[in-house]
mmCIF file of C-alpha atoms in Angstrom:
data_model
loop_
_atom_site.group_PDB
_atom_site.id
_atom_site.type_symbol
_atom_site.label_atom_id
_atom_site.label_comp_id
_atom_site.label_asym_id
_atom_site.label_seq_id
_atom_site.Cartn_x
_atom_site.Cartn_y
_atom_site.Cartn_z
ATOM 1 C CA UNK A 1 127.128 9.323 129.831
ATOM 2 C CA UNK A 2 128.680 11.105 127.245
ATOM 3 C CA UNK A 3 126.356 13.392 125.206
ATOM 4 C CA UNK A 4 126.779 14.999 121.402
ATOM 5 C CA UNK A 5 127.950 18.701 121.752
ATOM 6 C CA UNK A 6 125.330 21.448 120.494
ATOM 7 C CA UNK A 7 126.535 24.760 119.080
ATOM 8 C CA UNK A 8 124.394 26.947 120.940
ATOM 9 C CA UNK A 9 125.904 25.442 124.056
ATOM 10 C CA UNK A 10 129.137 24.200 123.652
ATOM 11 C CA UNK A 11 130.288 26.015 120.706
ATOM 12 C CA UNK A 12 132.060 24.860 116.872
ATOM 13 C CA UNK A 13 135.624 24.195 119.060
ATOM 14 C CA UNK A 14 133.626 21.712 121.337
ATOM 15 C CA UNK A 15 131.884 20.273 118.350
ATOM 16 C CA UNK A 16 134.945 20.187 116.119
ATOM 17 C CA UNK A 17 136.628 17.870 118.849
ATOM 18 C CA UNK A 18 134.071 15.578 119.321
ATOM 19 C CA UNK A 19 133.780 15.441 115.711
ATOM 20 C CA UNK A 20 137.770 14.479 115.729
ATOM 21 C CA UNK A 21 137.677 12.121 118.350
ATOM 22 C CA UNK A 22 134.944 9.870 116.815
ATOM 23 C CA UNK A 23 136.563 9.887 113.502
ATOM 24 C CA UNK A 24 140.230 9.159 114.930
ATOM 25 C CA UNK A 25 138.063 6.196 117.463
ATOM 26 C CA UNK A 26 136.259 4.889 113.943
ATOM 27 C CA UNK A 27 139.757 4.791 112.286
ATOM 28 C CA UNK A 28 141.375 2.945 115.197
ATOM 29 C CA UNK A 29 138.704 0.344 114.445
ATOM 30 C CA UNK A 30 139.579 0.052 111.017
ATOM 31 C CA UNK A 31 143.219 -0.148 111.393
ATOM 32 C CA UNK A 32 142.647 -3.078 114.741
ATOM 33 C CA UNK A 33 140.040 -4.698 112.233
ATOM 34 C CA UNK A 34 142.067 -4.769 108.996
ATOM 35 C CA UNK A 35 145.363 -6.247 111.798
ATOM 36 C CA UNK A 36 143.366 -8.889 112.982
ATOM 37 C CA UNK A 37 142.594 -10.081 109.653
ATOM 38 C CA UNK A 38 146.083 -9.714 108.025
ATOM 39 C CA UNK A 39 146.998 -11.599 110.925
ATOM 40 C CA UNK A 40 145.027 -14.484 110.370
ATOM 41 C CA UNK A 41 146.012 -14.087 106.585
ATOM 42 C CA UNK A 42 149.392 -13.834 107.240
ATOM 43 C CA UNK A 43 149.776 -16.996 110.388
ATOM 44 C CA UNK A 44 147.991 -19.538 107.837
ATOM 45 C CA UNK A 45 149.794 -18.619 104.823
ATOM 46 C CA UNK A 46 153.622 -18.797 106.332
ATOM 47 C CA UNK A 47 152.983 -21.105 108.230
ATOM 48 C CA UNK A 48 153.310 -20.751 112.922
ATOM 49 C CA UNK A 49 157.094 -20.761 112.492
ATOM 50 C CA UNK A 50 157.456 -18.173 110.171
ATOM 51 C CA UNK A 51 154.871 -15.699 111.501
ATOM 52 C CA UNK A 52 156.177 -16.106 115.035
ATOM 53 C CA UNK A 53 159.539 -15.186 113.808
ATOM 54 C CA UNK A 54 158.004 -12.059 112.260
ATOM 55 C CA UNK A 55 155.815 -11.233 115.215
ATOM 56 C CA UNK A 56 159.428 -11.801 117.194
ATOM 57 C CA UNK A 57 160.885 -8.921 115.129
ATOM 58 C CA UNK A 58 157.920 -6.624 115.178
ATOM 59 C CA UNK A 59 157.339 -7.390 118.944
ATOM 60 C CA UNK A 60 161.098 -5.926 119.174
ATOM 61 C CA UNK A 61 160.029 -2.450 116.874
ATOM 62 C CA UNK A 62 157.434 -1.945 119.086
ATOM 63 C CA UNK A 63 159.439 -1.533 121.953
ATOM 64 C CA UNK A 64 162.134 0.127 120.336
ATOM 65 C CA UNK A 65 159.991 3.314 118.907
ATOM 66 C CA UNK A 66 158.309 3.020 122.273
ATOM 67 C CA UNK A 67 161.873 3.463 124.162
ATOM 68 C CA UNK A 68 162.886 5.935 121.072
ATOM 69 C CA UNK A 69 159.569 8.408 121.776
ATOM 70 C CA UNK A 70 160.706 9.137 125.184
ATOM 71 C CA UNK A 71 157.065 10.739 125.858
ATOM 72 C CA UNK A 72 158.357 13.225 122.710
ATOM 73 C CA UNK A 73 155.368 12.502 120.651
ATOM 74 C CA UNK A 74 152.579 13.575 123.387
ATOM 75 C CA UNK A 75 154.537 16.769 125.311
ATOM 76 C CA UNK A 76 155.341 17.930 121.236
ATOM 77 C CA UNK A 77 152.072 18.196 120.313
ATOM 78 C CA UNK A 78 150.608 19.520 123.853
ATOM 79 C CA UNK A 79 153.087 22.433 123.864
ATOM 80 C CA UNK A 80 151.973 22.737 119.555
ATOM 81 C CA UNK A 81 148.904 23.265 121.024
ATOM 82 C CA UNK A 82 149.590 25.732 123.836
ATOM 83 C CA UNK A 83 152.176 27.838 121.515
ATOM 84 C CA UNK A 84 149.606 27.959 118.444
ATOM 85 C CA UNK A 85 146.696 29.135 120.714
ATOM 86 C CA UNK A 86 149.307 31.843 122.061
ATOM 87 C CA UNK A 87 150.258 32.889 117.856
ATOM 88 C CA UNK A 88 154.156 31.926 119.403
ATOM 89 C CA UNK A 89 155.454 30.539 116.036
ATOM 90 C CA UNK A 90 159.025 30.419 116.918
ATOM 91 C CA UNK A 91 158.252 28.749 120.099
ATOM 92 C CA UNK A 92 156.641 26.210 117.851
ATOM 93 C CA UNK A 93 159.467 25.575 115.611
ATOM 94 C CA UNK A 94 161.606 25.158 118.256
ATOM 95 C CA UNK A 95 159.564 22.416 120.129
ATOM 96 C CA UNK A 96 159.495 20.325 117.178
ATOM 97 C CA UNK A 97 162.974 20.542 116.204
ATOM 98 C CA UNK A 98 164.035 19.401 119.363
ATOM 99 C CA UNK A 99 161.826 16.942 119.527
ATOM 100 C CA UNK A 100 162.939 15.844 116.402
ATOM 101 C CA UNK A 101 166.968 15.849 117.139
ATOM 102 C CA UNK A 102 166.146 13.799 119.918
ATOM 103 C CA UNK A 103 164.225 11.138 118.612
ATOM 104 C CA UNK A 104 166.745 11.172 115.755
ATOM 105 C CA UNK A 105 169.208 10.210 118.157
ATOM 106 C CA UNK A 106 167.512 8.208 120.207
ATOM 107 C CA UNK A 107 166.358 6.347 117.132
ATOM 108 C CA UNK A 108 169.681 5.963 115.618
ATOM 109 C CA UNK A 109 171.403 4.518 118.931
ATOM 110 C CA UNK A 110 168.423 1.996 119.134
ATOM 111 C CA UNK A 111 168.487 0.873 115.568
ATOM 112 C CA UNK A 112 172.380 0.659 115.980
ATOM 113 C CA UNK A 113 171.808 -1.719 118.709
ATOM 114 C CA UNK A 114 169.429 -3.844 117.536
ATOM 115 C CA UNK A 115 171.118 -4.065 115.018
ATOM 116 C CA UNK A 116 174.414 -5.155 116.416
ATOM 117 C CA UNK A 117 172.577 -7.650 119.076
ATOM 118 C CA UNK A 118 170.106 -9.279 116.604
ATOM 119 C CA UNK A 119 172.343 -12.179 115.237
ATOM 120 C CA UNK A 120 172.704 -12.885 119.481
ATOM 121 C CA UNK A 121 169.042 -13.654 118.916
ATOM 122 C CA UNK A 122 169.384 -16.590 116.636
ATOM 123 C CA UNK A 123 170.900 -18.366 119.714
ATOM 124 C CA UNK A 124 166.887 -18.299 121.208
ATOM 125 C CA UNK A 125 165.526 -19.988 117.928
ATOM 126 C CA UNK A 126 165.631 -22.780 115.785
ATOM 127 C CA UNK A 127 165.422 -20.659 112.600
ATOM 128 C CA UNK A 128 167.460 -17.701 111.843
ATOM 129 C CA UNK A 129 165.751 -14.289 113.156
ATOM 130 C CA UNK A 130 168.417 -12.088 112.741
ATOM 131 C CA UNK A 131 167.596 -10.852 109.347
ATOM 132 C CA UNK A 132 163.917 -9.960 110.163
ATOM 133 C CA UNK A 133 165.320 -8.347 113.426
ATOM 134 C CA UNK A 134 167.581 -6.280 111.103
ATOM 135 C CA UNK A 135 164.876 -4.923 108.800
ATOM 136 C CA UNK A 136 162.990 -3.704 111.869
ATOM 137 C CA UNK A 137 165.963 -2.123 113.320
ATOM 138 C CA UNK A 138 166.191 0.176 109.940
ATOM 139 C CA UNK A 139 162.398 0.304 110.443
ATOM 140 C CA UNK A 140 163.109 2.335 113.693
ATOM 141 C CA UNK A 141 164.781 5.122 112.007
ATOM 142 C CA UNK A 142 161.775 6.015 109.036
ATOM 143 C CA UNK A 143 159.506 5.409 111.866
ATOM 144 C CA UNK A 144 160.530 8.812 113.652
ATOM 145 C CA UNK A 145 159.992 11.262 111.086
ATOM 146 C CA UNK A 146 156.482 9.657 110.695
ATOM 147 C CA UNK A 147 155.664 9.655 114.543
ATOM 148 C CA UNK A 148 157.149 13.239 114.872
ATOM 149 C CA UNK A 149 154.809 14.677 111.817
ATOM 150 C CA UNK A 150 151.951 13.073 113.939
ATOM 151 C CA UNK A 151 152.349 14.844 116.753
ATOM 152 C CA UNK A 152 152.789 18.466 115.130
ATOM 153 C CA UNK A 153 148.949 17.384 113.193
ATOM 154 C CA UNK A 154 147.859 16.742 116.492
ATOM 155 C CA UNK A 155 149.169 20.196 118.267
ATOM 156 C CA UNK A 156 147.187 21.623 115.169
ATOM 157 C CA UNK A 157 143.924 19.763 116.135
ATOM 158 C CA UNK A 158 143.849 17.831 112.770
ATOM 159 C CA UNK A 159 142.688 14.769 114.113
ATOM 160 C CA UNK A 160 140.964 13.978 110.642
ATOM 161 C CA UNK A 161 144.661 14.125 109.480
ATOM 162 C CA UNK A 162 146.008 11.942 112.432
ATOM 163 C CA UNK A 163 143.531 9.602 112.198
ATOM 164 C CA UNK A 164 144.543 8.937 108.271
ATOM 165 C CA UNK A 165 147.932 8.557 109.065
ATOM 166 C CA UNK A 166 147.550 6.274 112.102
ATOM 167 C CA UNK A 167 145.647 3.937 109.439
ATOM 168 C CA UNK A 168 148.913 3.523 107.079
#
């Protein structure tokens, strides 16, 4: 049973988190809303073949930034967290540009690859897929510094913040 935080008992941190987590859950019900619908939009207007094709390519994104994170994107923002409750600054910056170089790398060796391996993909299909597979490859790479400035708002507690950029 979850129950709404009081001041006198819990205290403005308590409240200021449960006032984050409902806006960031009302935002993910937005964003799965507004999906669901452009999905529908999308399948009837291009037709099955086309929009599988596309969901082929985004499928392979998905997995991609998911293989690119490496767990970066939760353990940057815990230790944000920890540091900024400590005042340890430097320790800050130093989380986040690592987490950064590696996702940068790890990004550019995955968009590299699919890349390179996304014409092999045209074998599976009747219509070309490369191309799409292509754009979502260069996708990976604009993705990180996105996913990375996520994770330092939510070190900071800004899930107002997070929540508006995990709609766009």
């Amino acid at each position: 049973m979850t129950t709404v935080p009081t001041k006198e008992k819990d205290g403005p941190e308590s409240r200021q988190i449960f006032l984050g987590s409902a806006f960031v859950m009302a935002s993910r019900l937005v964003s799965m809303a507004a999906v669901a619908i452009f999905s529908v939009f999308m399948a009837r207007t291009l037709g099955r073949d086309v929009y599988g094709l596309i969901s082929i390519a985004i499928g392979l994104f998905g997995i991609a930034t998911i293989i690119s994170d490496l767990g970066l994107n939760v353990s940057s923002a815990r230790y944000t967290a920890i540091y900024r409750k400590e005042s340890r600054q430097a320790k800050i910056k130093e989380v986040l540009v690592a987490s950064a170089g590696i996702k940068m790398c790890t990004g550019l060796f995955l968009m590299a690859m699919l890349f390179t391996l996304a014409p092999s993909f045209d074998i599976l299909f009747s219509k070309p897929v490369a191309p799409l597979i292509q754009i979502m490859a260069l996708a990976v790479l604009f993705n990180m510094p996105a996913s990375a400035f996520q994770s330092v708002i939510r070190g900071y507690s800004r899930m107002d913040l997070y929540a508006g950029t995990n709609m766009v």
